[in-house]
Amino acid sequence: MFKIIGAFCIITSSSWMGWSWSRDLEKRTVQIRQCIHAIQMLESEMRYSQLTLQDAFDRLANRLPQPIYILFENLADHLNESKGTLYSIWEEEVIAFIHGSAMRQDEKEILLQFGQTLGQHDMVQQEKHIQLALHHFERVLHTAIDQEQKYSKMGKSLGVLAGIFFVLILI
């Protein structure tokens, strides 16, 4: 009886790890798409409504889904407190956001590079930097989609099979 319960626990936990890894791959592609959408919305706010960055961040925070809205909400709050330069606040918030999301180092670097140019140029140059960031995100998105397609099913299957393998070894 205890062997059956133990085997069930091992298979369940290893399956859960495989499904969790697969879910992280799926979350990553969703969050990259959210970043692309957020940058496009930021460009629209800057171009057409000509709001300050703080107001644009605040508007984006109200329109974007979780978890990306947290980044812009925190940016708006910290800019309101005005406790540093825009880039230092941007860097701090991006690092905190990436740490709590499914995104990886590539996305972090793109956001940090984008933050270095944010608010530093006229609108024409700013649009060029926005398009560059969007291009980089599109490239990373295609890579993430490929990885999700390749490894998502494998992760789920590997979790179940690893659990069965461990149970067989222990029996």
Short mmCIF file of C-alpha atoms in Angstrom, two decimals:
data_model
loop_
_atom_site.label_atom_id
_atom_site.label_comp_id
_atom_site.label_asym_id
_atom_site.label_seq_id
_atom_site.Cartn_x
_atom_site.Cartn_y
_atom_site.Cartn_z
CA MET A 1 0.00 0.00 0.00
CA PHE A 2 2.76 2.46 0.95
CA LYS A 3 4.67 1.57 -2.19
CA ILE A 4 1.68 2.48 -4.34
CA ILE A 5 1.20 5.79 -2.53
CA GLY A 6 4.92 6.56 -2.81
CA ALA A 7 4.94 5.67 -6.52
CA PHE A 8 1.92 7.88 -7.09
CA CYS A 9 3.62 10.79 -5.27
CA ILE A 10 6.82 10.42 -7.30
CA ILE A 11 4.99 10.27 -10.63
CA THR A 12 2.75 13.19 -9.66
CA SER A 13 5.62 15.41 -8.53
CA SER A 14 7.78 14.73 -11.58
CA SER A 15 4.79 15.27 -13.87
CA TRP A 16 4.08 18.55 -12.10
CA MET A 17 7.68 19.68 -12.72
CA GLY A 18 7.35 18.90 -16.44
CA TRP A 19 4.03 20.73 -16.70
CA SER A 20 5.47 23.68 -14.77
CA TRP A 21 8.39 23.98 -17.17
CA SER A 22 6.00 23.79 -20.11
CA ARG A 23 3.79 26.47 -18.55
CA ASP A 24 6.81 28.76 -18.11
CA LEU A 25 7.59 28.44 -21.83
CA GLU A 26 4.00 29.40 -22.64
CA LYS A 27 4.03 32.33 -20.20
CA ARG A 28 7.22 33.66 -21.75
CA THR A 29 5.68 33.99 -25.22
CA VAL A 30 2.57 35.65 -23.77
CA GLN A 31 4.66 38.14 -21.79
CA ILE A 32 6.86 38.98 -24.79
CA ARG A 33 3.70 39.71 -26.79
CA GLN A 34 2.51 41.92 -23.93
CA CYS A 35 5.81 43.83 -24.01
CA ILE A 36 5.48 44.37 -27.76
CA HIS A 37 1.94 45.63 -27.29
CA ALA A 38 3.00 47.88 -24.39
CA ILE A 39 5.80 49.48 -26.40
CA GLN A 40 3.43 50.06 -29.31
CA MET A 41 0.94 51.68 -26.96
CA LEU A 42 3.69 53.81 -25.45
CA GLU A 43 4.65 54.98 -28.93
CA SER A 44 1.04 55.94 -29.64
CA GLU A 45 0.75 57.83 -26.36
CA MET A 46 3.97 59.70 -27.05
CA ARG A 47 3.13 60.47 -30.67
CA TYR A 48 -0.53 61.45 -30.52
CA SER A 49 -1.35 62.61 -27.02
CA GLN A 50 2.13 64.00 -26.29
CA LEU A 51 1.84 63.21 -22.60
CA THR A 52 4.73 63.26 -20.19
CA LEU A 53 6.33 59.86 -19.65
CA GLN A 54 4.86 59.67 -16.17
CA ASP A 55 1.33 60.23 -17.49
CA ALA A 56 1.93 57.82 -20.38
CA PHE A 57 3.15 55.14 -17.96
CA ASP A 58 0.11 55.74 -15.78
CA ARG A 59 -2.26 55.36 -18.75
CA LEU A 60 -0.50 52.20 -19.86
CA ALA A 61 -0.74 50.72 -16.37
CA ASN A 62 -4.51 51.16 -16.51
CA ARG A 63 -4.84 49.53 -19.96
CA LEU A 64 -2.40 46.63 -19.89
CA PRO A 65 -3.00 43.11 -18.51
CA GLN A 66 -1.12 41.46 -15.72
CA PRO A 67 1.87 41.16 -15.23
CA ILE A 68 3.13 43.89 -17.60
CA TYR A 69 0.95 46.59 -16.04
CA ILE A 70 2.94 46.26 -12.82
CA LEU A 71 6.07 47.54 -14.59
CA PHE A 72 4.37 50.68 -15.83
CA GLU A 73 2.45 51.25 -12.62
CA ASN A 74 5.69 51.13 -10.61
CA LEU A 75 7.43 53.38 -13.14
CA ALA A 76 4.67 55.99 -12.86
CA ASP A 77 4.75 55.82 -9.06
CA HIS A 78 8.54 56.16 -8.84
CA LEU A 79 8.61 59.02 -11.35
CA ASN A 80 5.99 60.76 -9.22
CA GLU A 81 8.29 60.43 -6.22
CA SER A 82 11.17 61.62 -8.44
CA LYS A 83 13.91 59.74 -6.62
CA GLY A 84 16.40 59.49 -9.48
CA THR A 85 16.97 59.72 -13.18
CA LEU A 86 14.54 58.10 -15.60
CA TYR A 87 17.04 55.42 -16.57
CA SER A 88 17.92 54.51 -12.97
CA ILE A 89 14.22 54.12 -12.15
CA TRP A 90 13.64 52.22 -15.42
CA GLU A 91 16.57 49.87 -14.72
CA GLU A 92 15.45 49.16 -11.16
CA GLU A 93 11.86 48.43 -12.21
CA VAL A 94 12.82 46.31 -15.23
CA ILE A 95 15.11 44.15 -13.11
CA ALA A 96 12.35 43.67 -10.52
CA PHE A 97 9.81 42.93 -13.26
CA ILE A 98 12.00 40.38 -15.04
CA HIS A 99 12.76 38.66 -11.73
CA GLY A 100 9.04 38.11 -11.11
CA SER A 101 8.13 37.10 -14.65
CA ALA A 102 8.80 34.26 -17.06
CA MET A 103 11.06 36.44 -19.19
CA ARG A 104 14.76 35.82 -19.57
CA GLN A 105 18.01 37.72 -20.02
CA ASP A 106 17.34 38.58 -23.68
CA GLU A 107 14.15 40.44 -22.86
CA LYS A 108 15.84 42.17 -19.94
CA GLU A 109 18.62 43.45 -22.18
CA ILE A 110 16.15 44.74 -24.78
CA LEU A 111 14.14 46.59 -22.14
CA LEU A 112 17.27 48.06 -20.54
CA GLN A 113 18.62 49.19 -23.92
CA PHE A 114 15.25 50.74 -24.73
CA GLY A 115 15.21 52.50 -21.36
CA GLN A 116 18.56 54.15 -22.06
CA THR A 117 17.08 56.03 -25.01
CA LEU A 118 13.65 56.72 -23.56
CA GLY A 119 13.02 60.44 -23.27
CA GLN A 120 16.51 61.35 -24.48
CA HIS A 121 15.72 62.28 -28.10
CA ASP A 122 13.22 64.13 -30.23
CA MET A 123 10.14 62.28 -31.43
CA VAL A 124 11.64 61.18 -34.76
CA GLN A 125 14.69 59.61 -33.11
CA GLN A 126 12.53 58.18 -30.33
CA GLU A 127 10.34 56.43 -32.91
CA LYS A 128 13.46 54.88 -34.46
CA HIS A 129 14.52 53.52 -31.05
CA ILE A 130 11.02 52.20 -30.45
CA GLN A 131 11.05 50.41 -33.81
CA LEU A 132 14.46 48.96 -32.98
CA ALA A 133 13.16 47.63 -29.65
CA LEU A 134 10.09 46.20 -31.37
CA HIS A 135 12.30 44.51 -33.96
CA HIS A 136 14.42 42.93 -31.21
CA PHE A 137 11.29 41.77 -29.38
CA GLU A 138 9.90 40.23 -32.58
CA ARG A 139 13.14 38.29 -33.03
CA VAL A 140 13.04 37.07 -29.43
CA LEU A 141 9.34 36.22 -29.79
CA HIS A 142 10.02 33.97 -32.78
CA THR A 143 12.75 32.21 -30.81
CA ALA A 144 10.45 31.79 -27.81
CA ILE A 145 7.66 30.39 -30.00
CA ASP A 146 10.09 27.90 -31.54
CA GLN A 147 11.29 26.83 -28.10
CA GLU A 148 7.72 26.49 -26.85
CA GLN A 149 6.76 24.32 -29.82
CA LYS A 150 9.85 22.14 -29.48
CA TYR A 151 10.04 21.72 -25.73
CA SER A 152 6.53 22.15 -24.34
CA LYS A 153 5.24 18.68 -25.17
CA MET A 154 8.63 17.20 -24.44
CA GLY A 155 8.63 18.71 -20.94
CA LYS A 156 5.23 17.30 -20.13
CA SER A 157 6.13 13.85 -21.44
CA LEU A 158 9.55 13.86 -19.87
CA GLY A 159 8.09 14.67 -16.47
CA VAL A 160 5.73 11.71 -16.56
CA LEU A 161 8.35 9.36 -17.98
CA ALA A 162 10.98 10.43 -15.44
CA GLY A 163 8.52 9.70 -12.63
CA ILE A 164 7.78 6.27 -14.03
CA PHE A 165 11.50 5.63 -14.45
CA PHE A 166 12.24 6.54 -10.81
CA VAL A 167 9.39 4.33 -9.62
CA LEU A 168 10.73 1.41 -11.65
CA ILE A 169 14.21 1.91 -10.24
CA LEU A 170 12.90 1.99 -6.67
CA ILE A 171 10.78 -1.12 -7.09
#
